[in-house]
């Protein structure tokens, strides 16, 4: 997570009258203008936040000096989106953003692959993204979101934002579950979610918008964002440094970017928990084969190791890198780590074939060899309880 301190003096070019709170801002999407036009004129001023705090009798982060979060990033301050929201300090989100029947959004023009799974058809499917977009994958993505929320104690944001961002961008939004939850939790924000696949539901809130877009194309936004959220692009983006540069250029002065991603590796815990089986496990082989197949498609499988240095090279300041261990099963003794490991085991079982089929075929394995490998790997994950973890 990093802050952009680039300067910008671009003015509003839309020709539409801006809400007073946005005077001096650059052009905004029409949907955002309509949304913000319904909010109090001083919604984004400190005086308004202090007033709301006094009226409700609650102690909110807005009563703190704004520079406490903006400048002292290393003080460990962590705010949840509930705390950032002065209107709805507590909220409950449904388990899934799709219908309770389990129905998923079917994208017209999807391509049926050899694996029997469907893949995005954007630009004839020429993007480097190798994962499917069908109902099973959508369920896995939402389940993975639940795991990540548990890993981060229910927080949607780890960056120490000084206030709810007015305009937020969710790159590679997937099912849109993060964007919708963030929009619901922060009605004073407007969230734009982009993805190769148009598999997001129709937003049930007025402050969220989904657009089909390849994040590796030129970003043509005519407005700037206060916060950019990028999640799980490890197997999706060929030139991640260029994407980060475009994000830097698309951020308002003082804006933040946050990347949440996993490392392409399975490691053994040190000390008494060390497990020699990790190095020769099917799951470790799956990571290695996935990395090899991704590289053959022009994707750097180890890009997450370079995010921090790239951010600094581009010009971001206050760059903070936090590392987490995610167990491959419920083997840890720590209660929270055990639950996260249970989530991750299900994530592997439901996503190993979908995430790896194209990559493994690219390495020269036959369809029969691929299926036999996945059968053995799934059996191991389900029954082996190998004490391994991935770095996030």
mmCIF file of N, CA, C and O in Angstrom, residues 30-72:
data_model
loop_
_atom_site.group_PDB
_atom_site.id
_atom_site.type_symbol
_atom_site.label_atom_id
_atom_site.label_comp_id
_atom_site.label_asym_id
_atom_site.label_seq_id
_atom_site.Cartn_x
_atom_site.Cartn_y
_atom_site.Cartn_z
ATOM 1 N N UNK A 30 -20.676 10.420 -14.763
ATOM 2 C CA UNK A 30 -22.001 10.979 -14.507
ATOM 3 C C UNK A 30 -22.666 10.323 -13.313
ATOM 4 O O UNK A 30 -23.356 10.986 -12.527
ATOM 5 N N UNK A 31 -22.472 9.009 -13.169
ATOM 6 C CA UNK A 31 -23.087 8.306 -12.044
ATOM 7 C C UNK A 31 -22.557 8.840 -10.713
ATOM 8 O O UNK A 31 -23.296 8.960 -9.742
ATOM 9 N N UNK A 32 -21.264 9.167 -10.672
ATOM 10 C CA UNK A 32 -20.686 9.692 -9.442
ATOM 11 C C UNK A 32 -21.210 11.090 -9.151
ATOM 12 O O UNK A 32 -21.514 11.435 -8.005
ATOM 13 N N UNK A 33 -21.316 11.927 -10.183
ATOM 14 C CA UNK A 33 -21.857 13.264 -9.994
ATOM 15 C C UNK A 33 -23.257 13.209 -9.418
ATOM 16 O O UNK A 33 -23.605 13.954 -8.493
ATOM 17 N N UNK A 34 -24.069 12.309 -9.950
ATOM 18 C CA UNK A 34 -25.433 12.166 -9.460
ATOM 19 C C UNK A 34 -25.436 11.716 -8.007
ATOM 20 O O UNK A 34 -26.204 12.219 -7.187
ATOM 21 N N UNK A 35 -24.559 10.782 -7.677
ATOM 22 C CA UNK A 35 -24.508 10.265 -6.309
ATOM 23 C C UNK A 35 -24.073 11.338 -5.333
ATOM 24 O O UNK A 35 -24.711 11.561 -4.301
ATOM 25 N N UNK A 36 -22.967 12.015 -5.647
ATOM 26 C CA UNK A 36 -22.447 13.011 -4.718
ATOM 27 C C UNK A 36 -23.359 14.224 -4.601
ATOM 28 O O UNK A 36 -23.341 14.931 -3.595
ATOM 29 N N UNK A 37 -24.161 14.471 -5.638
ATOM 30 C CA UNK A 37 -25.090 15.590 -5.578
ATOM 31 C C UNK A 37 -26.143 15.438 -4.505
ATOM 32 O O UNK A 37 -26.803 16.407 -4.118
ATOM 33 N N UNK A 38 -26.330 14.215 -3.992
ATOM 34 C CA UNK A 38 -27.331 13.976 -2.964
ATOM 35 C C UNK A 38 -26.759 14.067 -1.556
ATOM 36 O O UNK A 38 -27.491 13.916 -0.576
ATOM 37 N N UNK A 39 -25.434 14.285 -1.451
ATOM 38 C CA UNK A 39 -24.801 14.336 -0.137
ATOM 39 C C UNK A 39 -24.693 15.778 0.356
ATOM 40 O O UNK A 39 -24.750 16.723 -0.430
ATOM 41 N N UNK A 40 -24.560 15.983 1.662
ATOM 42 C CA UNK A 40 -24.373 17.331 2.199
ATOM 43 C C UNK A 40 -23.169 18.008 1.563
ATOM 44 O O UNK A 40 -22.183 17.367 1.237
ATOM 45 N N UNK A 41 -23.261 19.312 1.407
ATOM 46 C CA UNK A 41 -22.202 20.048 0.722
ATOM 47 C C UNK A 41 -20.861 19.915 1.426
ATOM 48 O O UNK A 41 -19.815 19.914 0.795
ATOM 49 N N UNK A 42 -20.885 19.816 2.756
ATOM 50 C CA UNK A 42 -19.636 19.747 3.511
ATOM 51 C C UNK A 42 -19.315 18.316 3.930
ATOM 52 O O UNK A 42 -18.620 18.074 4.909
ATOM 53 N N UNK A 43 -19.831 17.350 3.158
ATOM 54 C CA UNK A 43 -19.684 15.935 3.511
ATOM 55 C C UNK A 43 -18.223 15.542 3.731
ATOM 56 O O UNK A 43 -17.910 14.761 4.623
ATOM 57 N N UNK A 44 -17.324 16.081 2.919
ATOM 58 C CA UNK A 44 -15.954 15.617 2.967
ATOM 59 C C UNK A 44 -15.033 16.581 3.723
ATOM 60 O O UNK A 44 -13.824 16.536 3.582
ATOM 61 N N UNK A 45 -15.616 17.447 4.525
ATOM 62 C CA UNK A 45 -14.799 18.344 5.330
ATOM 63 C C UNK A 45 -14.659 17.795 6.734
ATOM 64 O O UNK A 45 -15.495 17.041 7.219
ATOM 65 N N UNK A 46 -13.609 18.209 7.396
ATOM 66 C CA UNK A 46 -13.385 17.715 8.745
ATOM 67 C C UNK A 46 -14.470 18.214 9.692
ATOM 68 O O UNK A 46 -14.868 17.525 10.630
ATOM 69 N N UNK A 47 -14.971 19.426 9.438
ATOM 70 C CA UNK A 47 -16.005 19.972 10.315
ATOM 71 C C UNK A 47 -17.240 19.077 10.306
ATOM 72 O O UNK A 47 -17.872 18.848 11.331
ATOM 73 N N UNK A 48 -17.577 18.530 9.135
ATOM 74 C CA UNK A 48 -18.757 17.670 9.037
ATOM 75 C C UNK A 48 -18.530 16.379 9.824
ATOM 76 O O UNK A 48 -19.408 15.912 10.544
ATOM 77 N N UNK A 49 -17.342 15.823 9.710
ATOM 78 C CA UNK A 49 -17.070 14.582 10.425
ATOM 79 C C UNK A 49 -17.136 14.806 11.930
ATOM 80 O O UNK A 49 -17.668 13.974 12.674
ATOM 81 N N UNK A 50 -16.594 15.920 12.407
ATOM 82 C CA UNK A 50 -16.624 16.209 13.835
ATOM 83 C C UNK A 50 -18.056 16.376 14.307
ATOM 84 O O UNK A 50 -18.440 15.905 15.379
ATOM 85 N N UNK A 51 -18.875 17.042 13.492
ATOM 86 C CA UNK A 51 -20.279 17.244 13.838
ATOM 87 C C UNK A 51 -20.991 15.913 13.955
ATOM 88 O O UNK A 51 -21.734 15.662 14.900
ATOM 89 N N UNK A 52 -20.756 15.027 12.987
ATOM 90 C CA UNK A 52 -21.401 13.719 13.021
ATOM 91 C C UNK A 52 -20.984 12.943 14.272
ATOM 92 O O UNK A 52 -21.778 12.249 14.898
ATOM 93 N N UNK A 53 -19.715 13.079 14.648
ATOM 94 C CA UNK A 53 -19.229 12.362 15.819
ATOM 95 C C UNK A 53 -19.938 12.851 17.078
ATOM 96 O O UNK A 53 -20.363 12.073 17.921
ATOM 97 N N UNK A 54 -20.098 14.170 17.200
ATOM 98 C CA UNK A 54 -20.750 14.719 18.375
ATOM 99 C C UNK A 54 -22.216 14.310 18.438
ATOM 100 O O UNK A 54 -22.762 13.999 19.488
ATOM 101 N N UNK A 55 -22.871 14.300 17.266
ATOM 102 C CA UNK A 55 -24.282 13.957 17.241
ATOM 103 C C UNK A 55 -24.521 12.507 17.639
ATOM 104 O O UNK A 55 -25.457 12.178 18.350
ATOM 105 N N UNK A 56 -23.657 11.619 17.185
ATOM 106 C CA UNK A 56 -23.876 10.202 17.436
ATOM 107 C C UNK A 56 -23.309 9.753 18.775
ATOM 108 O O UNK A 56 -23.666 8.701 19.294
ATOM 109 N N UNK A 57 -22.405 10.574 19.328
ATOM 110 C CA UNK A 57 -21.788 10.198 20.581
ATOM 111 C C UNK A 57 -20.751 9.107 20.437
ATOM 112 O O UNK A 57 -20.283 8.544 21.416
ATOM 113 N N UNK A 58 -20.386 8.794 19.201
ATOM 114 C CA UNK A 58 -19.418 7.738 18.955
ATOM 115 C C UNK A 58 -18.041 8.330 18.678
ATOM 116 O O UNK A 58 -17.923 9.447 18.187
ATOM 117 N N UNK A 59 -17.040 7.582 19.024
ATOM 118 C CA UNK A 59 -15.676 8.014 18.760
ATOM 119 C C UNK A 59 -15.231 7.437 17.427
ATOM 120 O O UNK A 59 -15.063 6.232 17.286
ATOM 121 N N UNK A 60 -15.094 8.303 16.434
ATOM 122 C CA UNK A 60 -14.709 7.863 15.095
ATOM 123 C C UNK A 60 -13.311 8.362 14.766
ATOM 124 O O UNK A 60 -12.842 9.347 15.342
ATOM 125 N N UNK A 61 -12.628 7.702 13.840
ATOM 126 C CA UNK A 61 -11.278 8.131 13.484
ATOM 127 C C UNK A 61 -11.201 9.573 13.021
ATOM 128 O O UNK A 61 -10.155 10.180 13.095
ATOM 129 N N UNK A 62 -12.321 10.135 12.545
ATOM 130 C CA UNK A 62 -12.288 11.497 12.031
ATOM 131 C C UNK A 62 -12.048 12.528 13.129
ATOM 132 O O UNK A 62 -11.757 13.680 12.867
ATOM 133 N N UNK A 63 -12.189 12.104 14.384
ATOM 134 C CA UNK A 63 -11.922 13.042 15.473
ATOM 135 C C UNK A 63 -10.417 13.179 15.717
ATOM 136 O O UNK A 63 -9.987 14.035 16.469
ATOM 137 N N UNK A 64 -9.611 12.305 15.072
ATOM 138 C CA UNK A 64 -8.171 12.384 15.183
ATOM 139 C C UNK A 64 -7.628 13.389 14.172
ATOM 140 O O UNK A 64 -8.264 13.650 13.157
ATOM 141 N N UNK A 65 -6.465 13.962 14.427
ATOM 142 C CA UNK A 65 -5.846 14.805 13.398
ATOM 143 C C UNK A 65 -5.644 13.981 12.128
ATOM 144 O O UNK A 65 -5.159 12.854 12.189
ATOM 145 N N UNK A 66 -5.991 14.544 10.974
ATOM 146 C CA UNK A 66 -5.889 13.781 9.729
ATOM 147 C C UNK A 66 -4.464 13.339 9.450
ATOM 148 O O UNK A 66 -4.246 12.283 8.870
ATOM 149 N N UNK A 67 -3.495 14.138 9.887
ATOM 150 C CA UNK A 67 -2.121 13.762 9.589
ATOM 151 C C UNK A 67 -1.681 12.538 10.378
ATOM 152 O O UNK A 67 -0.680 11.918 10.070
ATOM 153 N N UNK A 68 -2.448 12.139 11.391
ATOM 154 C CA UNK A 68 -2.070 10.971 12.179
ATOM 155 C C UNK A 68 -2.034 9.731 11.315
ATOM 156 O O UNK A 68 -1.218 8.844 11.518
ATOM 157 N N UNK A 69 -2.943 9.661 10.357
ATOM 158 C CA UNK A 69 -2.943 8.495 9.465
ATOM 159 C C UNK A 69 -2.164 8.780 8.199
ATOM 160 O O UNK A 69 -1.575 7.877 7.629
ATOM 161 N N UNK A 70 -2.164 10.019 7.757
ATOM 162 C CA UNK A 70 -1.558 10.340 6.478
ATOM 163 C C UNK A 70 -0.047 10.312 6.483
ATOM 164 O O UNK A 70 0.580 9.990 5.492
ATOM 165 N N UNK A 71 0.577 10.659 7.636
ATOM 166 C CA UNK A 71 2.022 10.795 7.648
ATOM 167 C C UNK A 71 2.730 9.696 8.436
ATOM 168 O O UNK A 71 3.804 9.257 8.082
ATOM 169 N N UNK A 72 2.132 9.261 9.532
ATOM 170 C CA UNK A 72 2.788 8.269 10.371
ATOM 171 C C UNK A 72 2.317 6.875 9.999
ATOM 172 O O UNK A 72 1.667 6.188 10.767
#
